[in-house]
Amino acid sequence: MGQIVSGASNRKGPNGARQHIYDLLRAQIRDGTLPVGSRVPSTRTLAAEHSVSRTTVTSAFEQLIAEGYLETAAGQVARVAGSPAFQVTKGAAPMGSRPPSLSNYAQRVMATHPPGSPGDPPPIDFLYGAVELRNFPLTAWRRAYVSELVRHQPHLNYALPEGDLHFRQTLHAYLRRARGLTCDADQIVVVHGATQALDLCARLLLDPGDAFAMEEPGYVTARRSFEATGARRLSVPVDANGLVTTKLPEGHNARLVYVTPSHQFPLGGVLPIGRRLELLAWAKRQDAWIIEDDYDGEFRYGQRPIDALQSMDSEGRVIYVGTFSKALSPQLRLGYLVLPRQLVSAFRQAKRLTDHHAPVLEQRTLAALIESGAYERHVRRVRRDYDRKRRTLIASVAQYLPADAQIGGDAAGLHVVLWLPSFQPEDERRIASAARHRGVGVYPVSPLFADALNHFHPRPAGLILGYASLSLEQIQNGIRILASTMAAASANLD
């Protein structure tokens, strides 16, 4: 019979003593000190050794019996249960030190090498994708949220995977008048932001060995989601008008193409009507899907936002991806898919398996804002605010930066690309690092090229500047500091 190491368990009170005895017995069973089938000292003996009551020891025994470490019967002493397989040999390597066994999918995900955390954000951060806290409609959101929270429900249960019906009906009406979409509420699946929408598209539409076409440069998260399935990327160049549709691949088993036609990410081109028609014709010839990511389509300056590509689709080829991250907040994690009818059932079931459904209260809150007109008033207000910031950024570049600096993609969205003809692409990281050291965050465009050293045409250095989360003063000061950073970098090159 194994020897139980004694200790002053009672110094921690009954609960501490019980835990101490439990831990000692469990450890000695696990390491083989108490082998399978061996007798365990009686509760009376252990109580005396540890100066505790038998009730305390009995409680520890009951926990060990419930977990399968001990077995006992009326009139018999307790023995170590189980088989030798569950005991860990002394000195054996713990499970955590062994290489993990991962699926092929997991290994591809790990191979994507996401960028590491840049640390604390600088005081002036031209981070694209971020929006300003004061632009969130806090009062209207809180009022609508509380109203939905206290609304009587017959019970609390899981909801439909495709999303709250009332929200989808309200969203359908909004998308028809704001973005020109042709669909009904049953074609909408509500998701946790555009990222989940793209992940669902990747897993449901691509198999290992398939191919997908992708804008070059383009949205890194989309590219990684598609590549994680084991599919091959076919890069398609973009120019000032977006995707160059004459370069779309023919005969490569391309199952889908990913595009941002309303405001190409990151370069900012708007796909003209002729190319839109060519893209739709290509999808029909290839029997392929088109994923239209309308990530900031509500924000076009000086004219009405362009209708979505989906509004021109008569063949049921376009999968429309929308989000509220830019108009409200990326922390809301609320987006949606507008699907061709033949895909609706598969996406609903995949959404159910993924996480059941998106948060219902947030959907109902947003439905109330859309119905009341508060959401569209909010969009118009923040569009005016972002336009002021955009014009301030353009003016600051003209005032502080060299005359050859050029801004691209400024007609829409919440970011621009700043081209610097005096520098080469390999200078981008050095400029960004020096600027961050001075308290300004700017972001190289090179990581958004899938083939960093094999661009379709030569280009100068480029920086992505998001401006939605900054004040007018921060934008002016940030560009001024960036100008002095570039001057110092240029002097070092000389």
PDB file of C-alpha atoms in Angstrom, residues 211-403:
ATOM      1  CA  ALA A 211      -8.276  27.973 -57.970  1.00  0.00           C
ATOM      2  CA  PHE A 212      -9.584  31.413 -57.071  1.00  0.00           C
ATOM      3  CA  ALA A 213      -8.950  34.772 -58.726  1.00  0.00           C
ATOM      4  CA  MET A 214      -7.925  37.679 -56.521  1.00  0.00           C
ATOM      5  CA  GLU A 215      -7.229  41.368 -56.966  1.00  0.00           C
ATOM      6  CA  GLU A 216      -3.516  42.218 -56.825  1.00  0.00           C
ATOM      7  CA  PRO A 217      -2.961  44.010 -54.497  1.00  0.00           C
ATOM      8  CA  GLY A 218      -5.915  43.060 -52.364  1.00  0.00           C
ATOM      9  CA  TYR A 219      -7.402  42.369 -48.965  1.00  0.00           C
ATOM     10  CA  VAL A 220      -5.019  40.091 -47.060  1.00  0.00           C
ATOM     11  CA  THR A 221      -7.658  38.456 -44.848  1.00  0.00           C
ATOM     12  CA  ALA A 222      -9.662  37.362 -47.896  1.00  0.00           C
ATOM     13  CA  ARG A 223      -6.565  35.939 -49.561  1.00  0.00           C
ATOM     14  CA  ARG A 224      -5.568  34.005 -46.450  1.00  0.00           C
ATOM     15  CA  SER A 225      -9.084  32.642 -45.936  1.00  0.00           C
ATOM     16  CA  PHE A 226      -9.162  31.265 -49.472  1.00  0.00           C
ATOM     17  CA  GLU A 227      -5.604  29.910 -49.397  1.00  0.00           C
ATOM     18  CA  ALA A 228      -6.289  28.117 -46.092  1.00  0.00           C
ATOM     19  CA  THR A 229      -8.649  25.780 -47.967  1.00  0.00           C
ATOM     20  CA  GLY A 230      -5.758  24.528 -50.095  1.00  0.00           C
ATOM     21  CA  ALA A 231      -6.941  26.396 -53.187  1.00  0.00           C
ATOM     22  CA  ARG A 232      -4.519  28.102 -55.607  1.00  0.00           C
ATOM     23  CA  ARG A 233      -4.442  31.863 -55.977  1.00  0.00           C
ATOM     24  CA  LEU A 234      -4.555  33.419 -59.458  1.00  0.00           C
ATOM     25  CA  SER A 235      -3.594  37.083 -59.127  1.00  0.00           C
ATOM     26  CA  VAL A 236      -5.333  39.603 -61.376  1.00  0.00           C
ATOM     27  CA  PRO A 237      -3.847  43.110 -61.693  1.00  0.00           C
ATOM     28  CA  VAL A 238      -5.719  46.296 -60.835  1.00  0.00           C
ATOM     29  CA  ASP A 239      -5.309  49.803 -62.201  1.00  0.00           C
ATOM     30  CA  ALA A 240      -6.909  53.196 -61.573  1.00  0.00           C
ATOM     31  CA  ASN A 241     -10.293  51.681 -62.524  1.00  0.00           C
ATOM     32  CA  GLY A 242     -10.054  48.590 -60.348  1.00  0.00           C
ATOM     33  CA  LEU A 243      -9.825  44.975 -61.512  1.00  0.00           C
ATOM     34  CA  VAL A 244      -8.419  44.592 -65.049  1.00  0.00           C
ATOM     35  CA  THR A 245     -11.078  42.226 -66.335  1.00  0.00           C
ATOM     36  CA  THR A 246      -9.175  41.415 -69.559  1.00  0.00           C
ATOM     37  CA  LYS A 247      -6.588  39.682 -67.339  1.00  0.00           C
ATOM     38  CA  LEU A 248      -9.072  37.333 -65.648  1.00  0.00           C
ATOM     39  CA  PRO A 249      -7.886  33.715 -65.972  1.00  0.00           C
ATOM     40  CA  GLU A 250      -9.534  31.456 -68.513  1.00  0.00           C
ATOM     41  CA  GLY A 251      -9.562  27.678 -68.166  1.00  0.00           C
ATOM     42  CA  HIS A 252      -7.810  27.426 -64.785  1.00  0.00           C
ATOM     43  CA  ASN A 253     -10.669  25.841 -62.819  1.00  0.00           C
ATOM     44  CA  ALA A 254     -11.247  29.156 -61.049  1.00  0.00           C
ATOM     45  CA  ARG A 255     -14.212  28.579 -58.770  1.00  0.00           C
ATOM     46  CA  LEU A 256     -14.573  32.200 -57.692  1.00  0.00           C
ATOM     47  CA  VAL A 257     -13.182  35.711 -57.971  1.00  0.00           C
ATOM     48  CA  TYR A 258     -12.953  38.176 -55.090  1.00  0.00           C
ATOM     49  CA  VAL A 259     -13.498  41.857 -55.959  1.00  0.00           C
ATOM     50  CA  THR A 260     -14.084  45.225 -54.288  1.00  0.00           C
ATOM     51  CA  PRO A 261     -15.745  47.052 -57.201  1.00  0.00           C
ATOM     52  CA  SER A 262     -17.133  50.115 -55.381  1.00  0.00           C
ATOM     53  CA  HIS A 263     -13.744  51.106 -53.915  1.00  0.00           C
ATOM     54  CA  GLN A 264     -10.908  48.714 -54.729  1.00  0.00           C
ATOM     55  CA  PHE A 265      -8.934  47.822 -51.639  1.00  0.00           C
ATOM     56  CA  PRO A 266      -6.411  49.266 -51.189  1.00  0.00           C
ATOM     57  CA  LEU A 267      -5.821  51.383 -54.318  1.00  0.00           C
ATOM     58  CA  GLY A 268      -9.292  52.884 -54.515  1.00  0.00           C
ATOM     59  CA  GLY A 269     -10.392  52.383 -58.130  1.00  0.00           C
ATOM     60  CA  VAL A 270     -14.105  52.244 -58.973  1.00  0.00           C
ATOM     61  CA  LEU A 271     -14.977  49.483 -61.445  1.00  0.00           C
ATOM     62  CA  PRO A 272     -16.712  51.068 -64.474  1.00  0.00           C
ATOM     63  CA  ILE A 273     -19.834  49.656 -66.082  1.00  0.00           C
ATOM     64  CA  GLY A 274     -17.978  48.050 -69.005  1.00  0.00           C
ATOM     65  CA  ARG A 275     -15.708  46.049 -66.713  1.00  0.00           C
ATOM     66  CA  ARG A 276     -18.634  45.065 -64.521  1.00  0.00           C
ATOM     67  CA  LEU A 277     -20.366  43.550 -67.522  1.00  0.00           C
ATOM     68  CA  GLU A 278     -17.140  41.783 -68.558  1.00  0.00           C
ATOM     69  CA  LEU A 279     -16.770  40.366 -65.048  1.00  0.00           C
ATOM     70  CA  LEU A 280     -20.325  39.013 -65.029  1.00  0.00           C
ATOM     71  CA  ALA A 281     -19.781  37.468 -68.473  1.00  0.00           C
ATOM     72  CA  TRP A 282     -16.531  35.839 -67.301  1.00  0.00           C
ATOM     73  CA  ALA A 283     -18.297  34.300 -64.282  1.00  0.00           C
ATOM     74  CA  LYS A 284     -20.944  32.831 -66.588  1.00  0.00           C
ATOM     75  CA  ARG A 285     -18.316  31.341 -68.941  1.00  0.00           C
ATOM     76  CA  GLN A 286     -16.290  29.893 -66.094  1.00  0.00           C
ATOM     77  CA  ASP A 287     -19.306  28.773 -64.055  1.00  0.00           C
ATOM     78  CA  ALA A 288     -17.726  30.709 -61.188  1.00  0.00           C
ATOM     79  CA  TRP A 289     -18.916  32.782 -58.258  1.00  0.00           C
ATOM     80  CA  ILE A 290     -18.193  36.482 -57.764  1.00  0.00           C
ATOM     81  CA  ILE A 291     -17.650  37.618 -54.167  1.00  0.00           C
ATOM     82  CA  GLU A 292     -18.410  41.334 -54.022  1.00  0.00           C
ATOM     83  CA  ASP A 293     -16.977  42.874 -50.851  1.00  0.00           C
ATOM     84  CA  ASP A 294     -18.741  46.222 -50.386  1.00  0.00           C
ATOM     85  CA  TYR A 295     -16.720  47.121 -47.305  1.00  0.00           C
ATOM     86  CA  ASP A 296     -17.242  50.902 -47.442  1.00  0.00           C
ATOM     87  CA  GLY A 297     -19.709  51.416 -50.282  1.00  0.00           C
ATOM     88  CA  GLU A 298     -21.814  53.904 -48.302  1.00  0.00           C
ATOM     89  CA  PHE A 299     -18.999  56.436 -48.299  1.00  0.00           C
ATOM     90  CA  ARG A 300     -18.598  58.126 -51.658  1.00  0.00           C
ATOM     91  CA  TYR A 301     -17.934  61.867 -51.769  1.00  0.00           C
ATOM     92  CA  GLY A 302     -19.400  64.468 -54.090  1.00  0.00           C
ATOM     93  CA  GLN A 303     -21.959  62.138 -55.671  1.00  0.00           C
ATOM     94  CA  ARG A 304     -24.386  59.348 -54.889  1.00  0.00           C
ATOM     95  CA  PRO A 305     -22.799  56.000 -53.894  1.00  0.00           C
ATOM     96  CA  ILE A 306     -22.527  53.651 -56.866  1.00  0.00           C
ATOM     97  CA  ASP A 307     -25.006  50.773 -56.959  1.00  0.00           C
ATOM     98  CA  ALA A 308     -23.590  47.382 -56.101  1.00  0.00           C
ATOM     99  CA  LEU A 309     -22.438  44.920 -58.746  1.00  0.00           C
ATOM    100  CA  GLN A 310     -25.073  42.535 -57.396  1.00  0.00           C
ATOM    101  CA  SER A 311     -27.794  44.830 -58.741  1.00  0.00           C
ATOM    102  CA  MET A 312     -26.662  43.948 -62.310  1.00  0.00           C
ATOM    103  CA  ASP A 313     -26.496  40.184 -61.752  1.00  0.00           C
ATOM    104  CA  SER A 314     -29.206  38.348 -63.682  1.00  0.00           C
ATOM    105  CA  GLU A 315     -27.515  34.918 -63.480  1.00  0.00           C
ATOM    106  CA  GLY A 316     -27.300  34.479 -59.717  1.00  0.00           C
ATOM    107  CA  ARG A 317     -23.478  34.566 -59.666  1.00  0.00           C
ATOM    108  CA  VAL A 318     -22.763  37.396 -57.179  1.00  0.00           C
ATOM    109  CA  ILE A 319     -22.349  36.859 -53.438  1.00  0.00           C
ATOM    110  CA  TYR A 320     -22.611  40.269 -51.788  1.00  0.00           C
ATOM    111  CA  VAL A 321     -20.717  40.871 -48.539  1.00  0.00           C
ATOM    112  CA  GLY A 322     -21.719  43.853 -46.403  1.00  0.00           C
ATOM    113  CA  THR A 323     -20.719  45.145 -42.986  1.00  0.00           C
ATOM    114  CA  PHE A 324     -21.579  47.802 -40.415  1.00  0.00           C
ATOM    115  CA  SER A 325     -17.960  48.101 -39.262  1.00  0.00           C
ATOM    116  CA  LYS A 326     -17.302  51.364 -41.108  1.00  0.00           C
ATOM    117  CA  ALA A 327     -20.654  53.081 -40.558  1.00  0.00           C
ATOM    118  CA  LEU A 328     -20.929  52.070 -36.877  1.00  0.00           C
ATOM    119  CA  SER A 329     -18.016  50.167 -35.328  1.00  0.00           C
ATOM    120  CA  PRO A 330     -15.770  47.183 -36.123  1.00  0.00           C
ATOM    121  CA  GLN A 331     -16.300  46.087 -32.512  1.00  0.00           C
ATOM    122  CA  LEU A 332     -19.994  45.506 -33.221  1.00  0.00           C
ATOM    123  CA  ARG A 333     -19.065  42.411 -35.328  1.00  0.00           C
ATOM    124  CA  LEU A 334     -22.201  42.586 -37.426  1.00  0.00           C
ATOM    125  CA  GLY A 335     -22.262  41.938 -41.157  1.00  0.00           C
ATOM    126  CA  TYR A 336     -24.280  40.040 -43.718  1.00  0.00           C
ATOM    127  CA  LEU A 337     -24.254  38.013 -46.911  1.00  0.00           C
ATOM    128  CA  VAL A 338     -26.751  38.450 -49.723  1.00  0.00           C
ATOM    129  CA  LEU A 339     -26.692  35.084 -51.465  1.00  0.00           C
ATOM    130  CA  PRO A 340     -27.901  33.602 -54.742  1.00  0.00           C
ATOM    131  CA  ARG A 341     -30.918  31.446 -53.900  1.00  0.00           C
ATOM    132  CA  GLN A 342     -29.140  28.166 -54.618  1.00  0.00           C
ATOM    133  CA  LEU A 343     -26.576  28.879 -51.879  1.00  0.00           C
ATOM    134  CA  VAL A 344     -28.923  29.944 -49.091  1.00  0.00           C
ATOM    135  CA  SER A 345     -29.506  26.530 -47.512  1.00  0.00           C
ATOM    136  CA  ALA A 346     -25.800  25.571 -47.406  1.00  0.00           C
ATOM    137  CA  PHE A 347     -24.775  28.890 -45.841  1.00  0.00           C
ATOM    138  CA  ARG A 348     -27.530  28.709 -43.231  1.00  0.00           C
ATOM    139  CA  GLN A 349     -26.440  25.247 -42.142  1.00  0.00           C
ATOM    140  CA  ALA A 350     -22.768  26.209 -42.076  1.00  0.00           C
ATOM    141  CA  LYS A 351     -23.591  29.264 -39.974  1.00  0.00           C
ATOM    142  CA  ARG A 352     -25.528  27.075 -37.545  1.00  0.00           C
ATOM    143  CA  LEU A 353     -22.561  24.735 -37.142  1.00  0.00           C
ATOM    144  CA  THR A 354     -20.146  27.639 -36.740  1.00  0.00           C
ATOM    145  CA  ASP A 355     -21.823  29.580 -33.919  1.00  0.00           C
ATOM    146  CA  HIS A 356     -25.612  29.134 -34.131  1.00  0.00           C
ATOM    147  CA  HIS A 357     -26.340  32.790 -34.974  1.00  0.00           C
ATOM    148  CA  ALA A 358     -25.234  36.401 -34.575  1.00  0.00           C
ATOM    149  CA  PRO A 359     -26.312  38.288 -31.391  1.00  0.00           C
ATOM    150  CA  VAL A 360     -30.041  38.935 -31.571  1.00  0.00           C
ATOM    151  CA  LEU A 361     -30.270  42.069 -29.422  1.00  0.00           C
ATOM    152  CA  GLU A 362     -27.827  43.917 -31.653  1.00  0.00           C
ATOM    153  CA  GLN A 363     -29.776  42.892 -34.755  1.00  0.00           C
ATOM    154  CA  ARG A 364     -33.048  44.140 -33.311  1.00  0.00           C
ATOM    155  CA  THR A 365     -31.441  47.346 -32.099  1.00  0.00           C
ATOM    156  CA  LEU A 366     -30.095  48.096 -35.550  1.00  0.00           C
ATOM    157  CA  ALA A 367     -33.441  47.220 -37.126  1.00  0.00           C
ATOM    158  CA  ALA A 368     -35.081  49.829 -34.904  1.00  0.00           C
ATOM    159  CA  LEU A 369     -32.520  52.468 -35.957  1.00  0.00           C
ATOM    160  CA  ILE A 370     -33.020  51.703 -39.641  1.00  0.00           C
ATOM    161  CA  GLU A 371     -36.823  51.754 -39.338  1.00  0.00           C
ATOM    162  CA  SER A 372     -36.831  55.092 -37.525  1.00  0.00           C
ATOM    163  CA  GLY A 373     -34.520  56.710 -40.070  1.00  0.00           C
ATOM    164  CA  ALA A 374     -31.868  57.289 -37.384  1.00  0.00           C
ATOM    165  CA  TYR A 375     -29.339  55.037 -39.099  1.00  0.00           C
ATOM    166  CA  GLU A 376     -29.492  56.816 -42.447  1.00  0.00           C
ATOM    167  CA  ARG A 377     -29.313  60.214 -40.730  1.00  0.00           C
ATOM    168  CA  HIS A 378     -26.244  58.909 -38.922  1.00  0.00           C
ATOM    169  CA  VAL A 379     -24.628  57.738 -42.183  1.00  0.00           C
ATOM    170  CA  ARG A 380     -25.207  61.139 -43.805  1.00  0.00           C
ATOM    171  CA  ARG A 381     -23.721  62.911 -40.781  1.00  0.00           C
ATOM    172  CA  VAL A 382     -20.575  60.787 -40.574  1.00  0.00           C
ATOM    173  CA  ARG A 383     -20.154  60.955 -44.371  1.00  0.00           C
ATOM    174  CA  ARG A 384     -19.945  64.752 -44.070  1.00  0.00           C
ATOM    175  CA  ASP A 385     -17.479  64.393 -41.197  1.00  0.00           C
ATOM    176  CA  TYR A 386     -15.288  61.936 -43.090  1.00  0.00           C
ATOM    177  CA  ASP A 387     -15.374  64.212 -46.143  1.00  0.00           C
ATOM    178  CA  ARG A 388     -13.988  67.066 -44.025  1.00  0.00           C
ATOM    179  CA  LYS A 389     -11.215  64.785 -42.802  1.00  0.00           C
ATOM    180  CA  ARG A 390     -10.498  63.595 -46.331  1.00  0.00           C
ATOM    181  CA  ARG A 391     -10.195  67.172 -47.623  1.00  0.00           C
ATOM    182  CA  THR A 392      -7.984  68.099 -44.657  1.00  0.00           C
ATOM    183  CA  LEU A 393      -5.712  65.171 -45.457  1.00  0.00           C
ATOM    184  CA  ILE A 394      -5.452  66.140 -49.124  1.00  0.00           C
ATOM    185  CA  ALA A 395      -4.698  69.760 -48.221  1.00  0.00           C
ATOM    186  CA  SER A 396      -2.084  68.733 -45.644  1.00  0.00           C
ATOM    187  CA  VAL A 397      -0.297  66.508 -48.159  1.00  0.00           C
ATOM    188  CA  ALA A 398      -0.197  69.401 -50.615  1.00  0.00           C
ATOM    189  CA  GLN A 399       1.103  71.753 -47.913  1.00  0.00           C
ATOM    190  CA  TYR A 400       3.755  69.638 -46.224  1.00  0.00           C
ATOM    191  CA  LEU A 401       4.897  66.843 -48.519  1.00  0.00           C
ATOM    192  CA  PRO A 402       7.086  67.087 -51.642  1.00  0.00           C
ATOM    193  CA  ALA A 403       5.329  68.179 -54.837  1.00  0.00           C
TER     194      ALA A 403
END
